[in-house]
Amino acid sequence: MLITGGAGFIGSRLAIALAARHRVHVFDNFAAQAHPAPATTRIALARAGVRVITGDMRDPAALGAAMADTRPDVILHLAAETGTGQSFSQPAHYVQVNVLGTAHLAEVVRRHAPGLPRLVLASTRAVYGEGACIDESGRRAQAVPRRSDDLALGRFGLQGRDGQPLAAVPTDADWPVAPASIYAATKLMQEHLLRQAFWGSATQVGILRLQNVYGPGQSLDNPYTGVLSIFCRQILEGRNLAIFEDGQITRDFVMIDDVVRAFVMMAETPVMPQQTLDIGSGQGITLLDVARRLLLCLGASRDRLRVTGAYRPGDIRHAVADISRATAQLGWTPRVPLDAGLMALARWSGRQLRHPAARASA
Ligand SMILES: NC(=O)c1ccc[n+]([C@@H]2O[C@H](COP(=O)([O-])OP(=O)(O)OC[C@H]3O[C@@H](n4cnc5c(N)ncnc54)[C@H](O)[C@@H]3O)[C@@H](O)[C@H]2O)c1
């Protein structure tokens, strides 16, 4: 098996889990922003018997050599730039890594691994933009993107085309896509590229749209990704948490162990689901509530936060997955309750920040 981005937060855990039963290769360029301690990750992967190929998705020769060398039966494509906010200031870079990198992957598979049975993409719920909503009479409706002048006036709620207030409901893959950031647009393009490139071929393409993944191993140093890791660091450094908008932004936090299990099932199941699947906890929680729970886990006062009213372009208001298709087609359901996952994250973060020399991204 070959895992692109297999040195990252999700990829490294996935590689280690799969290495117990398979020959696993990782292709990763150890992008500096995601890897404050690359040596620690390399050691953890090597100990698990994972072979690491250092290379860049933007370099088709390196990717082709890795493909010819490893001849994988399954590719799990996780390599990506992942910062929503950062993507607005670096659109060309995000397109090069996420879109061009995926196009290179499709080309080298055709050239060096024709007949590859299975390719799985780590996509994101960000492709939905605001996602599924209902109006006051319970009818399904699409929210329009929130406008900066509304947000500046503290009007954070969702509205339909005619200005009617909307409420978010769990989103599934039948809901129309409407990416609201450059990052989301590049992830959607990854989906389209892989579906088109392997349409009608022997290669089956599986797509998992992940909600907010969290847990031990998520970088405490990368300011562009992983809100709960960022909160952990701020709490442990004695800072107060700044909660955006009115604190009522909702996210669906899914624990890393559950996400790794979903990818393992996609890699190993005899018949892989062909339809796009949503992977989340299926439960929404406000950022205010989750911040308070994290403060509790870390033994800090629940008052150490401030709801700022600040907002960021591209942030969507509510995200909750409808995971019924993943359950029906893959047999997957999340197992880790949020409080248990938060406690695991809090303990791990505490250890990392007390012993920075042992800082591990794996
Ligand atoms: N973590 C989440 O909450 C989340 C949510 C939705 C989707 N995803 C998707 O899951 C995948 C993995 O995310 P993650 O959270 O593990 O992120 P991560 O940043 O920890 O891992 C991404 C990996 O890709 C590698 N990479 C980046 N640019 C590369 C390049 N040019 N060539 C080769 N490798 C490169 C990085 O070095 C890193 O190891 C991504 O595709 C992301 O879009 C993650």
XYZ file of C-alpha atoms and ligand atoms in Angstrom:
406
model
C 0.000 0.000 0.000
C 1.134 3.552 -0.683
C 0.024 6.475 1.475
C 0.682 9.964 0.110
C 0.928 12.419 2.985
C 1.606 9.378 5.139
C 3.866 11.293 7.505
C 1.082 13.707 8.498
C -1.345 13.699 11.399
C -3.832 11.234 9.904
C -1.447 9.546 7.460
C 1.204 8.539 10.000
C -1.340 6.884 12.270
C -2.937 5.199 9.306
C 0.429 3.932 8.061
C 1.291 2.499 11.464
C -2.131 0.830 11.782
C -1.904 -0.750 8.319
C 1.725 -1.819 8.741
C 0.634 -4.439 11.275
C -0.888 -6.420 8.357
C 0.465 -4.973 5.095
C 3.623 -3.749 3.379
C 3.214 0.025 3.654
C 5.087 2.812 1.885
C 4.691 6.497 2.616
C 5.289 9.284 0.076
C 5.643 12.663 1.783
C 7.770 15.785 1.452
C 7.673 16.511 5.214
C 6.311 20.003 4.566
C 7.858 22.234 7.253
C 4.577 23.700 8.496
C 3.173 20.247 9.290
C 6.429 18.819 10.649
C 8.137 20.612 13.512
C 9.956 17.352 14.412
C 10.343 15.276 11.236
C 12.997 12.994 12.773
C 10.562 11.824 15.460
C 7.967 10.935 12.836
C 10.537 9.095 10.729
C 11.589 7.025 13.736
C 7.983 6.162 14.658
C 7.242 5.068 11.077
C 10.473 3.074 10.780
C 9.770 1.290 14.080
C 6.403 0.202 12.711
C 8.088 -1.155 9.574
C 6.794 1.597 7.269
C 9.138 2.564 4.422
C 9.315 6.309 3.870
C 9.947 7.829 0.448
C 10.675 11.525 0.719
C 9.209 13.257 -2.298
C 6.939 16.027 -3.478
C 3.548 15.639 -5.157
C 4.582 18.501 -7.459
C 7.452 16.395 -8.812
C 6.043 13.813 -11.238
C 9.427 12.118 -11.682
C 9.725 11.453 -7.938
C 6.128 10.266 -7.754
C 6.599 8.043 -10.814
C 9.741 6.494 -9.348
C 7.896 5.781 -6.089
C 5.037 4.168 -8.019
C 7.330 2.027 -10.164
C 9.310 1.010 -7.100
C 6.383 0.140 -4.814
C 3.742 -1.199 -7.264
C 0.947 -0.653 -4.722
C -2.361 -2.537 -4.654
C -4.015 0.331 -2.769
C -3.196 4.048 -2.759
C -4.491 6.246 0.038
C -4.123 9.863 -1.101
C -3.791 12.193 1.873
C -0.997 14.578 0.836
C -2.328 18.116 0.805
C -1.989 21.643 2.047
C -4.798 21.900 4.592
C -5.216 25.458 5.911
C -8.551 27.053 5.016
C -7.534 30.604 5.938
C -4.017 30.260 4.562
C -5.354 29.083 1.207
C -6.703 32.582 0.476
C -3.208 34.077 0.622
C -1.494 31.211 -1.255
C -3.965 30.103 -3.939
C -1.329 29.116 -6.507
C 0.542 27.016 -3.965
C -2.652 25.266 -2.864
C -3.551 24.544 -6.481
C -0.056 23.224 -7.199
C 0.056 20.844 -4.249
C -3.571 19.746 -4.070
C -4.749 19.921 -7.682
C -1.607 19.518 -9.785
C -0.252 16.980 -7.286
C -3.411 14.894 -7.699
C -3.203 15.189 -11.490
C 0.382 13.905 -11.297
C -0.835 11.015 -9.171
C -3.434 10.063 -11.793
C -0.810 10.194 -14.563
C 1.805 8.117 -12.779
C -0.750 5.484 -11.788
C -1.705 5.112 -15.443
C 1.929 4.901 -16.502
C 3.451 2.796 -13.726
C 0.567 0.998 -12.010
C -2.120 0.395 -14.655
C -4.804 -1.844 -13.220
C -4.293 -0.492 -9.692
C -7.345 -1.951 -7.947
C -8.124 0.754 -5.405
C -7.460 4.442 -4.696
C -8.941 6.280 -1.700
C -8.975 10.077 -1.367
C -9.092 11.982 1.925
C -11.515 14.757 1.026
C -13.312 17.183 3.294
C -16.758 18.374 4.289
C -15.475 21.830 3.306
C -16.641 21.040 -0.239
C -20.255 21.635 0.933
C -19.678 25.220 2.045
C -22.485 25.863 4.515
C -24.037 22.465 3.829
C -27.626 21.300 4.284
C -30.181 23.680 5.832
C -33.907 23.902 6.428
C -36.157 26.952 6.479
C -38.735 27.768 9.138
C -41.291 25.448 7.570
C -38.808 22.545 7.571
C -38.154 22.639 3.811
C -34.605 21.959 2.638
C -32.884 25.106 1.405
C -29.403 26.234 0.404
C -27.731 29.034 2.349
C -26.049 31.829 0.444
C -22.436 32.602 1.412
C -22.322 34.926 4.410
C -21.380 38.520 3.525
C -18.556 40.420 5.213
C -20.782 43.439 5.950
C -23.327 41.205 7.748
C -20.564 39.522 9.739
C -19.076 42.908 10.659
C -22.466 43.878 12.122
C -22.615 40.663 14.168
C -25.204 39.042 11.896
C -23.687 35.581 11.848
C -26.721 33.420 11.080
C -27.455 31.636 7.825
C -29.858 32.991 5.232
C -31.475 31.677 2.113
C -31.565 33.440 -1.253
C -34.532 35.596 -0.219
C -33.039 36.493 3.139
C -35.099 33.945 5.098
C -33.346 32.575 8.200
C -32.105 29.004 7.850
C -31.072 26.326 10.336
C -28.322 23.795 9.609
C -29.047 20.063 9.540
C -26.661 17.115 9.042
C -25.194 17.090 5.527
C -24.708 14.038 3.342
C -23.012 13.574 -0.006
C -26.255 14.062 -1.967
C -26.234 17.724 -0.926
C -24.883 20.058 -3.649
C -21.279 21.139 -3.266
C -20.513 24.840 -2.803
C -16.904 25.319 -1.652
C -16.374 28.542 0.306
C -12.567 28.681 0.321
C -9.631 28.084 -2.018
C -8.733 25.023 0.089
C -12.231 23.606 -0.350
C -12.168 24.327 -4.090
C -8.875 22.438 -4.473
C -10.187 19.462 -2.477
C -13.296 19.323 -4.657
C -11.078 19.405 -7.730
C -9.136 16.431 -6.317
C -12.411 14.503 -6.168
C -13.370 15.412 -9.745
C -9.900 14.654 -11.115
C -9.754 11.180 -9.600
C -13.321 10.278 -10.559
C -12.713 11.394 -14.160
C -9.210 9.955 -14.507
C -10.279 6.437 -13.500
C -13.821 6.420 -14.854
C -14.499 3.065 -16.512
C -11.042 1.712 -15.622
C -10.030 -1.150 -13.359
C -9.194 1.338 -10.600
C -11.979 1.891 -8.101
C -12.007 5.309 -6.457
C -13.275 5.769 -2.909
C -13.791 9.195 -1.351
C -14.129 10.019 2.340
C -15.251 13.543 3.216
C -13.869 14.142 6.683
C -15.252 16.520 9.279
C -12.893 18.122 11.847
C -10.429 15.421 12.833
C -8.782 15.847 16.241
C -6.713 13.902 18.708
C -3.203 13.095 19.890
C -0.627 13.700 17.174
C -2.215 16.794 15.628
C 0.411 19.502 15.308
C 0.476 21.892 18.253
C 2.653 24.219 16.179
C 0.672 24.684 12.989
C -1.481 27.803 13.456
C -3.475 27.137 10.286
C -5.163 23.871 11.132
C -6.713 21.891 14.007
C -8.667 24.301 16.216
C -8.639 21.974 19.240
C -4.855 21.584 19.107
C -4.509 25.352 18.861
C -6.806 25.723 21.900
C -4.765 23.125 23.837
C -1.558 24.985 23.222
C -3.070 28.318 24.230
C -4.544 26.891 27.448
C -1.306 25.142 28.397
C 0.677 28.342 27.766
C -1.626 30.205 30.142
C -3.335 32.235 27.448
C -7.074 32.918 27.214
C -9.041 31.458 24.326
C -10.484 33.844 21.763
C -13.723 32.361 20.440
C -14.812 33.744 17.087
C -18.203 35.207 16.159
C -20.747 34.712 18.966
C -19.338 31.360 20.065
C -22.157 29.527 18.318
C -20.165 28.241 15.324
C -20.837 24.487 15.226
C -18.383 21.763 14.284
C -18.491 17.989 14.120
C -15.321 16.724 15.814
C -14.307 13.177 14.960
C -11.493 11.436 16.817
C -8.391 10.352 14.885
C -8.803 6.684 15.902
C -12.247 6.583 14.300
C -10.955 8.241 11.115
C -8.018 5.836 10.826
C -10.445 2.940 11.225
C -12.580 4.312 8.366
C -9.537 4.408 6.032
C -8.403 0.948 7.117
C -11.871 -0.385 6.316
C -11.774 1.297 2.885
C -8.387 -0.318 2.216
C -9.327 -3.788 3.408
C -13.035 -4.298 2.805
C -13.642 -6.844 0.017
C -16.044 -4.526 -1.838
C -15.183 -0.847 -1.441
C -18.104 1.609 -1.490
C -18.023 3.578 -4.733
C -20.161 6.406 -3.450
C -18.669 9.319 -1.553
C -18.975 8.812 2.223
C -19.174 11.352 5.040
C -17.012 10.659 8.075
C -17.783 12.524 11.288
C -19.196 11.982 14.745
C -22.658 12.880 13.449
C -22.970 15.364 16.350
C -22.472 19.120 16.247
C -21.041 21.094 19.150
C -20.510 24.850 19.441
C -16.967 26.135 19.690
C -17.907 27.788 22.979
C -19.026 24.475 24.464
C -16.056 22.470 23.200
C -13.632 25.157 24.438
C -15.188 24.939 27.924
C -14.873 21.146 27.926
C -11.230 21.386 26.907
C -10.524 23.908 29.676
C -12.051 21.414 32.111
C -9.936 18.534 30.742
C -6.808 20.623 31.245
C -7.792 21.702 34.753
C -8.119 25.366 33.745
C -10.857 27.770 34.821
C -13.875 27.674 32.494
C -13.762 31.477 32.393
C -10.491 31.581 30.524
C -12.153 32.437 27.256
C -13.596 35.422 25.501
C -16.201 35.525 22.761
C -14.706 38.139 20.465
C -17.187 38.715 17.652
C -14.240 38.472 15.236
C -14.785 36.480 12.040
C -12.713 34.993 9.225
C -13.524 34.898 5.525
C -14.281 31.354 4.376
C -15.354 30.133 7.817
C -18.646 28.355 7.569
C -21.161 28.604 10.356
C -22.246 25.020 11.003
C -20.877 21.601 10.116
C -22.438 18.274 11.043
C -22.182 15.065 9.037
C -24.941 12.683 8.143
C -22.946 9.467 8.528
C -25.741 7.040 7.669
C -24.236 6.108 4.286
C -20.834 5.292 5.836
C -22.638 3.053 8.302
C -24.805 1.364 5.680
C -22.161 0.900 2.970
C -18.921 0.544 4.922
C -20.212 -0.710 8.271
C -18.387 2.181 9.958
C -19.624 4.109 12.988
C -17.595 6.356 15.285
C -16.750 4.805 18.647
C -14.891 7.433 20.667
C -17.156 9.776 22.678
C -16.120 13.436 22.487
C -15.229 13.764 26.176
C -12.943 10.710 26.036
C -11.276 12.030 22.889
C -10.805 15.503 24.381
C -9.226 13.986 27.492
C -6.818 11.967 25.323
C -5.899 15.107 23.365
C -5.455 17.145 26.561
C -3.162 14.533 28.164
C -1.064 14.144 25.019
C -0.756 17.924 24.542
C 0.311 18.346 28.151
C 3.066 15.769 27.718
C 4.256 17.343 24.465
C 4.503 20.844 25.846
C 6.177 19.731 29.071
C 8.793 17.783 27.097
C 9.347 19.785 23.897
C 12.464 17.778 23.000
C 10.245 14.755 22.500
C 7.716 16.698 20.404
C 6.200 14.173 18.047
C 3.877 14.556 15.151
C 3.389 10.808 15.197
N -7.352 16.972 9.810
C -8.579 17.263 9.422
O -9.412 17.739 10.230
C -9.015 17.012 8.000
C -10.369 17.290 7.672
C -10.774 17.088 6.365
C -9.904 16.579 5.426
N -8.600 16.340 5.757
C -7.701 15.830 4.708
O -6.956 14.750 5.225
C -5.649 14.744 4.657
C -4.601 14.648 5.749
O -4.741 15.759 6.608
P -3.901 15.905 7.966
O -4.786 16.553 8.946
O -3.236 14.634 8.283
O -2.842 17.006 7.506
P -1.241 17.043 7.681
O -0.801 18.398 7.255
O -0.851 16.572 9.030
O -0.773 15.950 6.617
C -0.612 16.248 5.266
C 0.688 15.616 4.829
O 0.877 15.926 3.446
C 2.237 16.243 3.284
N 2.399 17.117 2.127
C 2.040 18.424 2.014
N 2.423 18.899 0.831
C 3.023 17.863 0.173
C 3.644 17.753 -1.093
N 3.739 18.808 -1.927
N 4.179 16.558 -1.444
C 4.121 15.492 -0.603
N 3.551 15.560 0.608
C 3.005 16.733 0.993
C 2.667 16.942 4.562
O 4.088 16.885 4.747
C 1.907 16.153 5.593
O 2.687 15.095 6.096
C -5.554 15.997 3.793
O -5.775 15.628 2.454
C -6.685 16.879 4.291
O -7.173 17.716 3.268
C -8.144 16.547 7.034
